[in-house]
Short mmCIF file of N, CA, C and O and ligand atoms in Angstrom, two decimals:
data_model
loop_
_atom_site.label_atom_id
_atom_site.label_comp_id
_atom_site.label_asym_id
_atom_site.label_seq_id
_atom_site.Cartn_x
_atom_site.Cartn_y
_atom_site.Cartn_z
N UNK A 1 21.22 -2.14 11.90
CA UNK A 1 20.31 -3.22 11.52
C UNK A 1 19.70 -2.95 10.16
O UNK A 1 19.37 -1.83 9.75
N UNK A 2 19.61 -3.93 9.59
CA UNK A 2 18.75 -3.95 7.96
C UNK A 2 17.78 -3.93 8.03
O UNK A 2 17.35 -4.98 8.50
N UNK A 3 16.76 -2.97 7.69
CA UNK A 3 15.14 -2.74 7.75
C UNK A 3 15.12 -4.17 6.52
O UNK A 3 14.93 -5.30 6.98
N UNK A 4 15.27 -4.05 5.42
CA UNK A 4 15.07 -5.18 4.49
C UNK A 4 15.98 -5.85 4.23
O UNK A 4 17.09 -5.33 4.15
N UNK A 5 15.82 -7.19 4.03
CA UNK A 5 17.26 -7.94 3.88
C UNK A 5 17.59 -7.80 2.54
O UNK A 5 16.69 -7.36 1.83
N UNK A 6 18.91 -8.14 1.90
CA UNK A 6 19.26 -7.74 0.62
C UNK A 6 19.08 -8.30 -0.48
O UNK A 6 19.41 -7.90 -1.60
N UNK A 7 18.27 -9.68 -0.05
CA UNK A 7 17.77 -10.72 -1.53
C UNK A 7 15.93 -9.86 -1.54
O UNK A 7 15.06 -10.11 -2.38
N UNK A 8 15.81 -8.92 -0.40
CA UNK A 8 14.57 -8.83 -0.93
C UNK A 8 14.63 -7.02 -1.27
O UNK A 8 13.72 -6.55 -1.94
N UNK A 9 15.68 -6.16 -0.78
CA UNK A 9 15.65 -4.92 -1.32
C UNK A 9 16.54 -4.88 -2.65
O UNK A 9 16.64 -3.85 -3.32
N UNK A 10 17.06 -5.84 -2.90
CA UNK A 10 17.71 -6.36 -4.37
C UNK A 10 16.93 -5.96 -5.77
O UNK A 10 17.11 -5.35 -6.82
N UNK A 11 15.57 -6.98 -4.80
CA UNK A 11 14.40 -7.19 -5.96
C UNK A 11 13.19 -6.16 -6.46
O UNK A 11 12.34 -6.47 -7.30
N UNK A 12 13.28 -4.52 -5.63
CA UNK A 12 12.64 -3.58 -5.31
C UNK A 12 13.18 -2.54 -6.74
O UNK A 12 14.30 -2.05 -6.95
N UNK A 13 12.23 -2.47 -7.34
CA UNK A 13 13.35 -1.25 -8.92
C UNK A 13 12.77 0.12 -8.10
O UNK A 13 11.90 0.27 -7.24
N UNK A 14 13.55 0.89 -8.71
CA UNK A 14 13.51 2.05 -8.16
C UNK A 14 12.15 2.78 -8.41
O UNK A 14 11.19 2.27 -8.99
N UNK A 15 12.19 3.77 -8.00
CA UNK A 15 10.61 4.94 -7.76
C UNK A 15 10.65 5.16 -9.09
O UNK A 15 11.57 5.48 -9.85
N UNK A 16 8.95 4.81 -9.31
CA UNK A 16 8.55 5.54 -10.44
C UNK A 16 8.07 7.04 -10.37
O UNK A 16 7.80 7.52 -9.26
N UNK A 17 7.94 7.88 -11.64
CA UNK A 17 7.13 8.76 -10.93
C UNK A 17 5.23 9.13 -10.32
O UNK A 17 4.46 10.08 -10.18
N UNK A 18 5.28 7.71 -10.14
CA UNK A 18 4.27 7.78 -9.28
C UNK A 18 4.23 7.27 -8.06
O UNK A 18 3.29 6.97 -7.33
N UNK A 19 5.68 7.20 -7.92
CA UNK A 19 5.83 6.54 -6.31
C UNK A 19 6.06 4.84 -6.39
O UNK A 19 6.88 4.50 -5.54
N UNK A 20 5.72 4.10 -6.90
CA UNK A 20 5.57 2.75 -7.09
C UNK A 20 6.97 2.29 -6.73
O UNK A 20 7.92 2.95 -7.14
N UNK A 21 7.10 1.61 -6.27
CA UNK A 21 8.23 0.49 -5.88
C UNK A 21 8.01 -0.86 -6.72
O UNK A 21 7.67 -1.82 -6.03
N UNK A 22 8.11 -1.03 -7.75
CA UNK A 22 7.95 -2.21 -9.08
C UNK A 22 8.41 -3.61 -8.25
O UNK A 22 9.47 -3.32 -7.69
N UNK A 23 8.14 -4.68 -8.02
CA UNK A 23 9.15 -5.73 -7.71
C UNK A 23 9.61 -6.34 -8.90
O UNK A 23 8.82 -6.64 -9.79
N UNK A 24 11.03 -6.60 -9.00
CA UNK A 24 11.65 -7.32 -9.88
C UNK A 24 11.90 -8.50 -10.52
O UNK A 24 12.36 -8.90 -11.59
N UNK A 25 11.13 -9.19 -8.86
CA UNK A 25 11.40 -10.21 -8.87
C UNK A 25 10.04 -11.02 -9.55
O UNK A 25 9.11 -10.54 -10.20
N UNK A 26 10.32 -12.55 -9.10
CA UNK A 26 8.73 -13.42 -9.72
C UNK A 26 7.30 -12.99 -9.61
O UNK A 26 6.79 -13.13 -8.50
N UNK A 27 6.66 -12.56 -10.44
CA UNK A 27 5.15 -12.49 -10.73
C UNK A 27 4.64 -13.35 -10.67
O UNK A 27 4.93 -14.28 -11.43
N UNK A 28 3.79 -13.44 -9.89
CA UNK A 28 2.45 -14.32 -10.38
C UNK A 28 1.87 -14.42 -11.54
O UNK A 28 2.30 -13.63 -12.38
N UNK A 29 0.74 -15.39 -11.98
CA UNK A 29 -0.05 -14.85 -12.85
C UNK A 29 -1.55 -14.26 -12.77
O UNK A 29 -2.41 -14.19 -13.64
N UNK A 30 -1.55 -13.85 -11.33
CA UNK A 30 -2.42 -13.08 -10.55
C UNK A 30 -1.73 -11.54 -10.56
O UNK A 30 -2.49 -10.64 -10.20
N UNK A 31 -0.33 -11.14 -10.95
CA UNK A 31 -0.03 -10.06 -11.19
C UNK A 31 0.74 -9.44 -9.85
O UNK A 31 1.47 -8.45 -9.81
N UNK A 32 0.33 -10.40 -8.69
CA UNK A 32 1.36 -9.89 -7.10
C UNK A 32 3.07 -10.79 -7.35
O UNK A 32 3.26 -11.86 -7.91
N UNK A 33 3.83 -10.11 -6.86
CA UNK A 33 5.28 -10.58 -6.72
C UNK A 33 5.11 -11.41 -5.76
O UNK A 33 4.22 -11.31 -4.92
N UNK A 34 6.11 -12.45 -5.84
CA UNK A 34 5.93 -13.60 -5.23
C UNK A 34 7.83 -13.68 -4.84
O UNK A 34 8.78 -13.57 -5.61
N UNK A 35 7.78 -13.94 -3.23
CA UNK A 35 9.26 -14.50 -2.78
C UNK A 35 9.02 -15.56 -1.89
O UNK A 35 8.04 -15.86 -1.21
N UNK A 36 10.38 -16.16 -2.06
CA UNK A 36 10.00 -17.34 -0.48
C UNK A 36 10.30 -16.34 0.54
O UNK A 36 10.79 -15.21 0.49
N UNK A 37 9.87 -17.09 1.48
CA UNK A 37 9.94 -16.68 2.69
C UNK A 37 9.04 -17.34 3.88
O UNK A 37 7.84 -17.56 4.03
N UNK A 38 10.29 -17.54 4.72
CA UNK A 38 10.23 -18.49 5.61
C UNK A 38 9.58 -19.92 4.86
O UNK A 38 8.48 -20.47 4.93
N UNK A 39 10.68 -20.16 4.22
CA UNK A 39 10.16 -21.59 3.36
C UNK A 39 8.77 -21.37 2.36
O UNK A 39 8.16 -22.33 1.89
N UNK A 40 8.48 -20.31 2.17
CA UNK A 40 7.27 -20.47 1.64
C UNK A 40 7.33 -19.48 0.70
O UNK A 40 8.18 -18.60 0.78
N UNK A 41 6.35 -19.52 -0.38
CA UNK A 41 6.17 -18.59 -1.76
C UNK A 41 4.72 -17.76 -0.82
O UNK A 41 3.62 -18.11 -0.39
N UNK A 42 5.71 -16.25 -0.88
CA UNK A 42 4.49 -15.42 0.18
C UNK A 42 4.49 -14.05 -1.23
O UNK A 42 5.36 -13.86 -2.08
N UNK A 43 3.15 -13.27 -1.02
CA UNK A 43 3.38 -12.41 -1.68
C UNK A 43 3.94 -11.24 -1.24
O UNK A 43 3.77 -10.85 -0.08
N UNK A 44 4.76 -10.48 -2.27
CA UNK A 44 6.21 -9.87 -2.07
C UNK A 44 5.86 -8.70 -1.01
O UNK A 44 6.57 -8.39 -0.06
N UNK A 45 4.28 -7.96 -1.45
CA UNK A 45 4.16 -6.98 -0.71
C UNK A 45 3.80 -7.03 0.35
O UNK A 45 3.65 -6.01 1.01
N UNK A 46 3.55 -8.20 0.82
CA UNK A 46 2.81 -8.41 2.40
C UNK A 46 4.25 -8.88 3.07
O UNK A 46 4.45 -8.57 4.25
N UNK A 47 5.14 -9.54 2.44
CA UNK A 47 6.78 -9.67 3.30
C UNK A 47 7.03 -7.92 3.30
O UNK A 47 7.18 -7.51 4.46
N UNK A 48 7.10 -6.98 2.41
CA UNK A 48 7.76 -5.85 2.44
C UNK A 48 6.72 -5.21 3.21
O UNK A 48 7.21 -5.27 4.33
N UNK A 49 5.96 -4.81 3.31
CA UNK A 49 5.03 -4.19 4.40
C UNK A 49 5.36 -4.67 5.87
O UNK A 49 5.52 -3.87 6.80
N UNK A 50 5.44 -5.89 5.98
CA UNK A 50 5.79 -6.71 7.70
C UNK A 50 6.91 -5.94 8.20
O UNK A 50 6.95 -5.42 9.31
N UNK A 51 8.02 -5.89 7.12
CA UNK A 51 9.27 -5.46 7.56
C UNK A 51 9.51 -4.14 8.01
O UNK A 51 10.27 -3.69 8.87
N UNK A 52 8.32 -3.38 6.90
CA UNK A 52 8.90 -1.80 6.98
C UNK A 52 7.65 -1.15 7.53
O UNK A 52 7.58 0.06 7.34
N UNK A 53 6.63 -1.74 8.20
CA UNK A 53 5.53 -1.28 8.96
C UNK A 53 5.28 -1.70 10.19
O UNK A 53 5.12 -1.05 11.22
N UNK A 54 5.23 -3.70 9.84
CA UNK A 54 4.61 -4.22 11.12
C UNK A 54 3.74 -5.05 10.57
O UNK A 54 3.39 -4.86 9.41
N UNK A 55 3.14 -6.30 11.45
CA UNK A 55 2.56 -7.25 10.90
C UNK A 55 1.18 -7.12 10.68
O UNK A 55 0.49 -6.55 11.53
N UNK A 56 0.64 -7.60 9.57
CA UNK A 56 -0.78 -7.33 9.30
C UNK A 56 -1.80 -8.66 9.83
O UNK A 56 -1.54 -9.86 9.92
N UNK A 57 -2.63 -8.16 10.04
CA UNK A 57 -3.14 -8.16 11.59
C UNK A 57 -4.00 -9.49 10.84
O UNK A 57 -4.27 -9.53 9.64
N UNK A 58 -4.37 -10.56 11.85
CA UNK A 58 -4.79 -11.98 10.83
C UNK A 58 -5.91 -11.69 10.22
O UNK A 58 -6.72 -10.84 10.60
N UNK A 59 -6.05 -12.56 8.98
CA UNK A 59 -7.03 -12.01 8.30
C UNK A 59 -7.54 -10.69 7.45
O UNK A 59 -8.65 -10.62 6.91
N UNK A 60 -6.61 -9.74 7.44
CA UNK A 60 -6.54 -8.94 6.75
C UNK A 60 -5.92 -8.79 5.30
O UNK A 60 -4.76 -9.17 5.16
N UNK A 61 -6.37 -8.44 4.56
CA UNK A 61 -5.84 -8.12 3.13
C UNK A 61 -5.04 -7.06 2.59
O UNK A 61 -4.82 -6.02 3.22
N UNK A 62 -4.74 -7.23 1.78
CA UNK A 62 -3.36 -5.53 1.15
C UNK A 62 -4.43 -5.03 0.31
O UNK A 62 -4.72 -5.77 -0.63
N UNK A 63 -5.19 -3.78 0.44
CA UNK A 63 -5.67 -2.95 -0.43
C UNK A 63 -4.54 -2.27 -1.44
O UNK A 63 -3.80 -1.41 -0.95
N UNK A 64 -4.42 -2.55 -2.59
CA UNK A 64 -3.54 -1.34 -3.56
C UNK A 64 -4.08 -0.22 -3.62
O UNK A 64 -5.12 -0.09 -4.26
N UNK A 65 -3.36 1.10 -2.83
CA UNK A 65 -4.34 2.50 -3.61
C UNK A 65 -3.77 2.54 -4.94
O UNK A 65 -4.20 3.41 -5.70
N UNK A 66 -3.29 2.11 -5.16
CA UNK A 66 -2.42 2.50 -6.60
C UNK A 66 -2.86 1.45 -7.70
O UNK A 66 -2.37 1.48 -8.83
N UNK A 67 -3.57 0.75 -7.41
CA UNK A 67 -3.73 -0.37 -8.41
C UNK A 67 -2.88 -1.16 -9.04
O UNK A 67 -3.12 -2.21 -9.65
N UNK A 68 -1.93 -0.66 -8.89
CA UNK A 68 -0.57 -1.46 -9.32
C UNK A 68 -0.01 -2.62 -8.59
O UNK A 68 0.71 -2.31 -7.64
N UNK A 69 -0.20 -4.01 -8.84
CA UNK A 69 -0.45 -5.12 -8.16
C UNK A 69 1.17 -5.70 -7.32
O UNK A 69 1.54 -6.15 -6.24
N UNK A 70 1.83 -5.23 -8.86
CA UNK A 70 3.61 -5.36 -8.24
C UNK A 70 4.40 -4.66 -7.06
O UNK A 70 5.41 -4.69 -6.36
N UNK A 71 3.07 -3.92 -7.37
CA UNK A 71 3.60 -2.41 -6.32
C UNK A 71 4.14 -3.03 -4.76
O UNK A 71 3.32 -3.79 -4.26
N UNK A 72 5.11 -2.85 -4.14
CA UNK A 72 5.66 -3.26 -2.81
C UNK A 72 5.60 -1.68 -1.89
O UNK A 72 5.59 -1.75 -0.66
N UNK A 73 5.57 -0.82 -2.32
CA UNK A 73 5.74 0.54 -1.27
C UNK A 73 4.62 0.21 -0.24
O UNK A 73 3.47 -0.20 -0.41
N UNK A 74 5.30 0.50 0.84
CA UNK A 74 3.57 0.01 1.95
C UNK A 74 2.79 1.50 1.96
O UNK A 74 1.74 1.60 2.60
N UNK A 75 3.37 2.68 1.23
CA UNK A 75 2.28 3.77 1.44
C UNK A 75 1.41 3.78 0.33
O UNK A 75 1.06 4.90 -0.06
N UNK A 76 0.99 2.79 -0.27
CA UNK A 76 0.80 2.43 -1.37
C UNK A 76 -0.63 1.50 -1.18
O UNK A 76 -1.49 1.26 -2.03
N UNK A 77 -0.56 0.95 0.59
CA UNK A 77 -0.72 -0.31 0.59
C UNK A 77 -1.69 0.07 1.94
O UNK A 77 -1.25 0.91 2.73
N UNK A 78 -3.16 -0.66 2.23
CA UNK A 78 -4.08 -0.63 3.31
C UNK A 78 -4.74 -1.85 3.86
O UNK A 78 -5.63 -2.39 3.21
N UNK A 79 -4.37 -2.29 4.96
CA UNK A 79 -4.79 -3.48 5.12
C UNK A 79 -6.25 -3.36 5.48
O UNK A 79 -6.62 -2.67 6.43
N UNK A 80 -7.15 -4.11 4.63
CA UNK A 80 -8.34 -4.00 4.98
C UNK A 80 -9.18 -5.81 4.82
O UNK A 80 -8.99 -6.79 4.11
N UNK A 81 -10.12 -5.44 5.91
CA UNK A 81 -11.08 -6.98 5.58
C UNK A 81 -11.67 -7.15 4.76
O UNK A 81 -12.46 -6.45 4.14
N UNK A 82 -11.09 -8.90 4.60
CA UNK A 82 -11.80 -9.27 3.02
C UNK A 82 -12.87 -8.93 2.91
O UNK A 82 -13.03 -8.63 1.73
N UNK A 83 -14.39 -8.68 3.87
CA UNK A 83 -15.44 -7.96 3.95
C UNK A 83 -15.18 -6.16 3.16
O UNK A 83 -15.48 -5.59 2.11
N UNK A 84 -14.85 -6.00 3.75
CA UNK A 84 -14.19 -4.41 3.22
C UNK A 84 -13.96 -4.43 1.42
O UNK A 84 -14.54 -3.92 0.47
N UNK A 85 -12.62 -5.46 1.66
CA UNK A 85 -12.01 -5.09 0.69
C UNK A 85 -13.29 -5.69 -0.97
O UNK A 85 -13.46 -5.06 -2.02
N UNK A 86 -13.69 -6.56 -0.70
CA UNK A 86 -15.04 -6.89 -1.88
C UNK A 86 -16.32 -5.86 -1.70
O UNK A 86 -17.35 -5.94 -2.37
N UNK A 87 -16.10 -4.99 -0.79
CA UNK A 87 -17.08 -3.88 -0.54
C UNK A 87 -16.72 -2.86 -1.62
O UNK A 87 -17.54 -2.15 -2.21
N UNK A 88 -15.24 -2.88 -1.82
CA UNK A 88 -14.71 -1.37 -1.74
C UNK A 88 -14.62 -1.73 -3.91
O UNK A 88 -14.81 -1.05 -4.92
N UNK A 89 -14.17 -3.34 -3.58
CA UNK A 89 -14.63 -3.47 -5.24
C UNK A 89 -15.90 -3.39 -5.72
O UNK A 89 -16.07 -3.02 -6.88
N UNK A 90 -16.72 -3.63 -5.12
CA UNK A 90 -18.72 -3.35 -5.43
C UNK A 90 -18.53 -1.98 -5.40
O UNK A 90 -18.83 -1.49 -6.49
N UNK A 91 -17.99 -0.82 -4.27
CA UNK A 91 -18.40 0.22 -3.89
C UNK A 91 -19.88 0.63 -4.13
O UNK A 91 -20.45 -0.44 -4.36
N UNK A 92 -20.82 1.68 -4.20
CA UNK A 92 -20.20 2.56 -3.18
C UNK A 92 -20.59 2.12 -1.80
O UNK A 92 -21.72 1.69 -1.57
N UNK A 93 -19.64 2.23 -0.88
CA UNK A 93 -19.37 2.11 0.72
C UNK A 93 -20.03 3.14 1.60
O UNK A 93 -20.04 4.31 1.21
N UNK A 94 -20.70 2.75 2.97
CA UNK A 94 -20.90 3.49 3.42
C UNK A 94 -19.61 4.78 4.21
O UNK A 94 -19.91 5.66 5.02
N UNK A 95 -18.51 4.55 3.75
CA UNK A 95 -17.32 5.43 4.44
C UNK A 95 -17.43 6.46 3.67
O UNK A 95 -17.70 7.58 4.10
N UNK A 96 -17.26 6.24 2.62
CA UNK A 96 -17.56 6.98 1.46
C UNK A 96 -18.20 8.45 1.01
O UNK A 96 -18.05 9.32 0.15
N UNK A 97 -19.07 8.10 2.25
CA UNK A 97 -20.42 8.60 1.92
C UNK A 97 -20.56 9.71 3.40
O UNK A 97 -21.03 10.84 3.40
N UNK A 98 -20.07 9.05 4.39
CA UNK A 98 -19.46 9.14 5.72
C UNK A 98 -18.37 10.46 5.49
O UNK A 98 -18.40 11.26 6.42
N UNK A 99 -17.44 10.78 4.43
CA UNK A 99 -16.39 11.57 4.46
C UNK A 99 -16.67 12.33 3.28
O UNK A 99 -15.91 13.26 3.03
N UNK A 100 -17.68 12.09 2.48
CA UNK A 100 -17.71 12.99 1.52
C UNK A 100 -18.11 14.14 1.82
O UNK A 100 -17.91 14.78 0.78
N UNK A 101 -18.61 14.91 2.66
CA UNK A 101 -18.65 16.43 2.91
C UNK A 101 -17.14 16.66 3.43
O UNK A 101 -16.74 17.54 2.67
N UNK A 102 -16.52 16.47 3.94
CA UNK A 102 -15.33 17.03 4.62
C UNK A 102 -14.30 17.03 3.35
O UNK A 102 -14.05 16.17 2.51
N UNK A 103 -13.64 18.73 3.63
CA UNK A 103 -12.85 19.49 2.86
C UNK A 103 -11.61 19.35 2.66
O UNK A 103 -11.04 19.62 1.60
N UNK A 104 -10.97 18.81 3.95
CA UNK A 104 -10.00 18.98 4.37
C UNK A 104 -9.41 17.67 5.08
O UNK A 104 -10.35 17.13 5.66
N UNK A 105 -8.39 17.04 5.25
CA UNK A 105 -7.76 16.00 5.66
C UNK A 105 -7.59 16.15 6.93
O UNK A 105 -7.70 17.26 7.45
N UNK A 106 -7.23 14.83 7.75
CA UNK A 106 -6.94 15.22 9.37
C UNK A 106 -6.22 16.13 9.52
O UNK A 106 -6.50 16.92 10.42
N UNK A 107 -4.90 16.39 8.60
CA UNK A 107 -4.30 17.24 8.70
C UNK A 107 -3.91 18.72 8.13
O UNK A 107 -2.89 19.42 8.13
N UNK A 108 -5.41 18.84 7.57
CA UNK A 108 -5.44 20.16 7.61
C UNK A 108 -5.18 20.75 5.90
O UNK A 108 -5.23 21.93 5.54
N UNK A 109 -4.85 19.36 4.89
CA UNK A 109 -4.70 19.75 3.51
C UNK A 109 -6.01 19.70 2.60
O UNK A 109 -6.97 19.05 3.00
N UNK A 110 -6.06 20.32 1.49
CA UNK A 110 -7.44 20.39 1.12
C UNK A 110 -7.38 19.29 0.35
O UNK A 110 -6.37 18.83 -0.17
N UNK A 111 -8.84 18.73 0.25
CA UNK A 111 -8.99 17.69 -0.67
C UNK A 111 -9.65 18.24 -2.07
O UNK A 111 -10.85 18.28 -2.33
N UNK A 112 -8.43 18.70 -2.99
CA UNK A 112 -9.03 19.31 -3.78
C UNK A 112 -8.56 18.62 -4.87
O UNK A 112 -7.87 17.65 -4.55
N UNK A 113 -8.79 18.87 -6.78
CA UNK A 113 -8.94 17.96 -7.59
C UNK A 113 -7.13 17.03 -7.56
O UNK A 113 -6.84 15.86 -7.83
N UNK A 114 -6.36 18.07 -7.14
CA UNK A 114 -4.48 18.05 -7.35
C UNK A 114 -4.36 17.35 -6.32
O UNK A 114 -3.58 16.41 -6.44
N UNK A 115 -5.11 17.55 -4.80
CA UNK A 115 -4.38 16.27 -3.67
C UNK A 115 -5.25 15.21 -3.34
O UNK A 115 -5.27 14.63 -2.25
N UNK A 116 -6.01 14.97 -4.37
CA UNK A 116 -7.00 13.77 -3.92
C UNK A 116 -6.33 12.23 -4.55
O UNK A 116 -5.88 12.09 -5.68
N UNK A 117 -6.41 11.09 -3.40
CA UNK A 117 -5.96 10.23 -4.07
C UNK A 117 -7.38 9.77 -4.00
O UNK A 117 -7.99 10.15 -3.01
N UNK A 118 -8.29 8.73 -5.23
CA UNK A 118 -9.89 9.05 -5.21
C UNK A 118 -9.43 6.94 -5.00
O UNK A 118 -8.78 6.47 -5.93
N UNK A 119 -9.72 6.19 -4.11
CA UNK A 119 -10.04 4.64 -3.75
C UNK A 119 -11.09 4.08 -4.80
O UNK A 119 -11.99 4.71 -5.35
N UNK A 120 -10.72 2.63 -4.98
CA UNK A 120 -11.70 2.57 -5.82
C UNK A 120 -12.72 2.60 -5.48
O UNK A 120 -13.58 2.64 -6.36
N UNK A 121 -13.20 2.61 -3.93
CA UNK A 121 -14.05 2.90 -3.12
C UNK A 121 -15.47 4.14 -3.22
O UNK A 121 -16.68 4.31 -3.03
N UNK A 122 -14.16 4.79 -3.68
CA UNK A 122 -15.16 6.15 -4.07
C UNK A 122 -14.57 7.67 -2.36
O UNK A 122 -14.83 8.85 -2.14
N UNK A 123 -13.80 6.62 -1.68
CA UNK A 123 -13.59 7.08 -0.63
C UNK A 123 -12.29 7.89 -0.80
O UNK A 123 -11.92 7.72 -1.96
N UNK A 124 -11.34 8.81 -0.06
CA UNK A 124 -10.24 9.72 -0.90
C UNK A 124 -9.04 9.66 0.22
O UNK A 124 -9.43 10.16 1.27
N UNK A 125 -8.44 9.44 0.26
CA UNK A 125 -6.86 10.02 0.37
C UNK A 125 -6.24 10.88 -0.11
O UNK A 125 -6.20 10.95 -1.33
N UNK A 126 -5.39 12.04 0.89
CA UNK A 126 -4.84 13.15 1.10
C UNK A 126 -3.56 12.82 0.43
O UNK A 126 -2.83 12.32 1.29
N UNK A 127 -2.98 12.87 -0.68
CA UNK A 127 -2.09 13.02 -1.56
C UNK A 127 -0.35 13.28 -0.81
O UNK A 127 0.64 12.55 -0.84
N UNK A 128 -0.66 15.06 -0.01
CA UNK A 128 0.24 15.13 0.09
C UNK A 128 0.68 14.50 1.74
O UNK A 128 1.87 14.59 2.05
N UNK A 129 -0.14 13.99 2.59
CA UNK A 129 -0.32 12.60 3.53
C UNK A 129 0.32 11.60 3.25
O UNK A 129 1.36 11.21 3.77
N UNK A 130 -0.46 11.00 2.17
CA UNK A 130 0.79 10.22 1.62
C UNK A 130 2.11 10.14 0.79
O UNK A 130 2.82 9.14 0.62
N UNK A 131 2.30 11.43 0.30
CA UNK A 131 3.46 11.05 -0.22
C UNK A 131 4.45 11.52 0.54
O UNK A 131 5.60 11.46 0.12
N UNK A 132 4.06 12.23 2.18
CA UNK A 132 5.07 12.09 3.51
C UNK A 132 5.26 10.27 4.17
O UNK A 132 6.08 9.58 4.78
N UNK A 133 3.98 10.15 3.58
CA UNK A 133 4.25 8.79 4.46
C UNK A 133 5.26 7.74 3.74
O UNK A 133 5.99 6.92 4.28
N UNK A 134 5.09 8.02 2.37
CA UNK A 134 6.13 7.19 1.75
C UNK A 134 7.30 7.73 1.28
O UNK A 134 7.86 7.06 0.41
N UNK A 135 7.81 8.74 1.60
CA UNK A 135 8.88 9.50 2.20
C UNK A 135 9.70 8.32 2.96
O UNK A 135 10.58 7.55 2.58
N UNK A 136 8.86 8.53 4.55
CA UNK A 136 9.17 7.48 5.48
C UNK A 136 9.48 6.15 5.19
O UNK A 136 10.42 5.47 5.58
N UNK A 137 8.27 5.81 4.21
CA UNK A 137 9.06 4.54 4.05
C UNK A 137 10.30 4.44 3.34
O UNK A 137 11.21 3.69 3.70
N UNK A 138 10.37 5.38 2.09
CA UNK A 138 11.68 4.86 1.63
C UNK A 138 12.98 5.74 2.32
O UNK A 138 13.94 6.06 1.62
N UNK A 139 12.92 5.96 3.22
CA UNK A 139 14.01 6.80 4.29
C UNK A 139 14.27 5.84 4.88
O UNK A 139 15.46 5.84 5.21
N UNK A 140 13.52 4.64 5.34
CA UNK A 140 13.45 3.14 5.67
C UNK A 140 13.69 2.33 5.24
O UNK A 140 14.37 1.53 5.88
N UNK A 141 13.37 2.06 4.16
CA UNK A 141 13.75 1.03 2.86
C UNK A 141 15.55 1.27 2.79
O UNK A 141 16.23 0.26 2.58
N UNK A 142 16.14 2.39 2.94
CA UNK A 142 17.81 2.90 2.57
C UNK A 142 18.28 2.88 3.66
O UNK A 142 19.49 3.10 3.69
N UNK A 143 17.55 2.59 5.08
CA UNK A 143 18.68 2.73 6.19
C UNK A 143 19.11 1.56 6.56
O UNK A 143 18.34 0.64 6.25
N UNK A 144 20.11 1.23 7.12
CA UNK A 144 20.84 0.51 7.05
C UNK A 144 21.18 0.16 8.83
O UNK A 144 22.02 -0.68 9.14
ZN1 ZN B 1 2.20 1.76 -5.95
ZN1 ZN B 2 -3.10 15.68 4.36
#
């Protein structure tokens, strides 16, 4: 079975070295990739996330950790509420603030200046967390 179909892993340019999955295809002029799907002009990363994650849950939004708007990698990508997500652009958040003493990631890596991914939140992600998780995805993205 095809994790992605081929008019839409067509449109995916390869890894940058920052991980980014570029879409190739139509931009907005809001800066998100834009495909049809299911009759409709949807944005690119919320079709590529459905496929290679699972559906995002109603009402939820695509956080970019990466800021990169074209970006399609879903480890890239956090669905959060539009509440949230205009929080996390105001910052600072109470999560934030909530995780800032802790050293160390659930899993045990340090959050130090080399594995911190820093949200615009002010809140952090475990680096080398995610770049297993998007491992996965693109081990997913190639299977066939
Ligand atoms: Zn990205
Ligand atoms: Zn970690």
């Amino acid at each position: 079975m095809t994790v992605l179909p081929d008019r839409v892993a067509a449109k995916i340019g390869s890894l940058g070295t920052d991980g980014c999955w570029p879409w190739l295809g139509y931009i907005n002029g809001d800066g998100y990739g834009r495909v049809a799907w299911h009759r409709r002009s949807t944005q690119a990363h919320r079709v590529v996330y459905e496929l290679l994650v699972g559906p995002i849950p109603e009402g939820l939004q695509i956080d970019h950790l990466c800021r990169v708007r074209h970006c399609v990698n879903p480890g890239h990508m956090e669905p959060v509420s539009q509440a949230e997500n205009l929080r996390r652009g105001a910052g600072p958040w109470p999560a934030a603030a909530i995780n800032r003493d802790k050293t160390h990631c659930p899993h045990g890596h340090a959050y130090d200046e080399v594995n911190t991914i820093r949200r615009s939140d002010g809140s952090r992600r475990c680096r080398i967390c995610n770049r297993n998780q998007c491992a996965a995805y693109a081990a997913k993205r190639r299977s066939i």
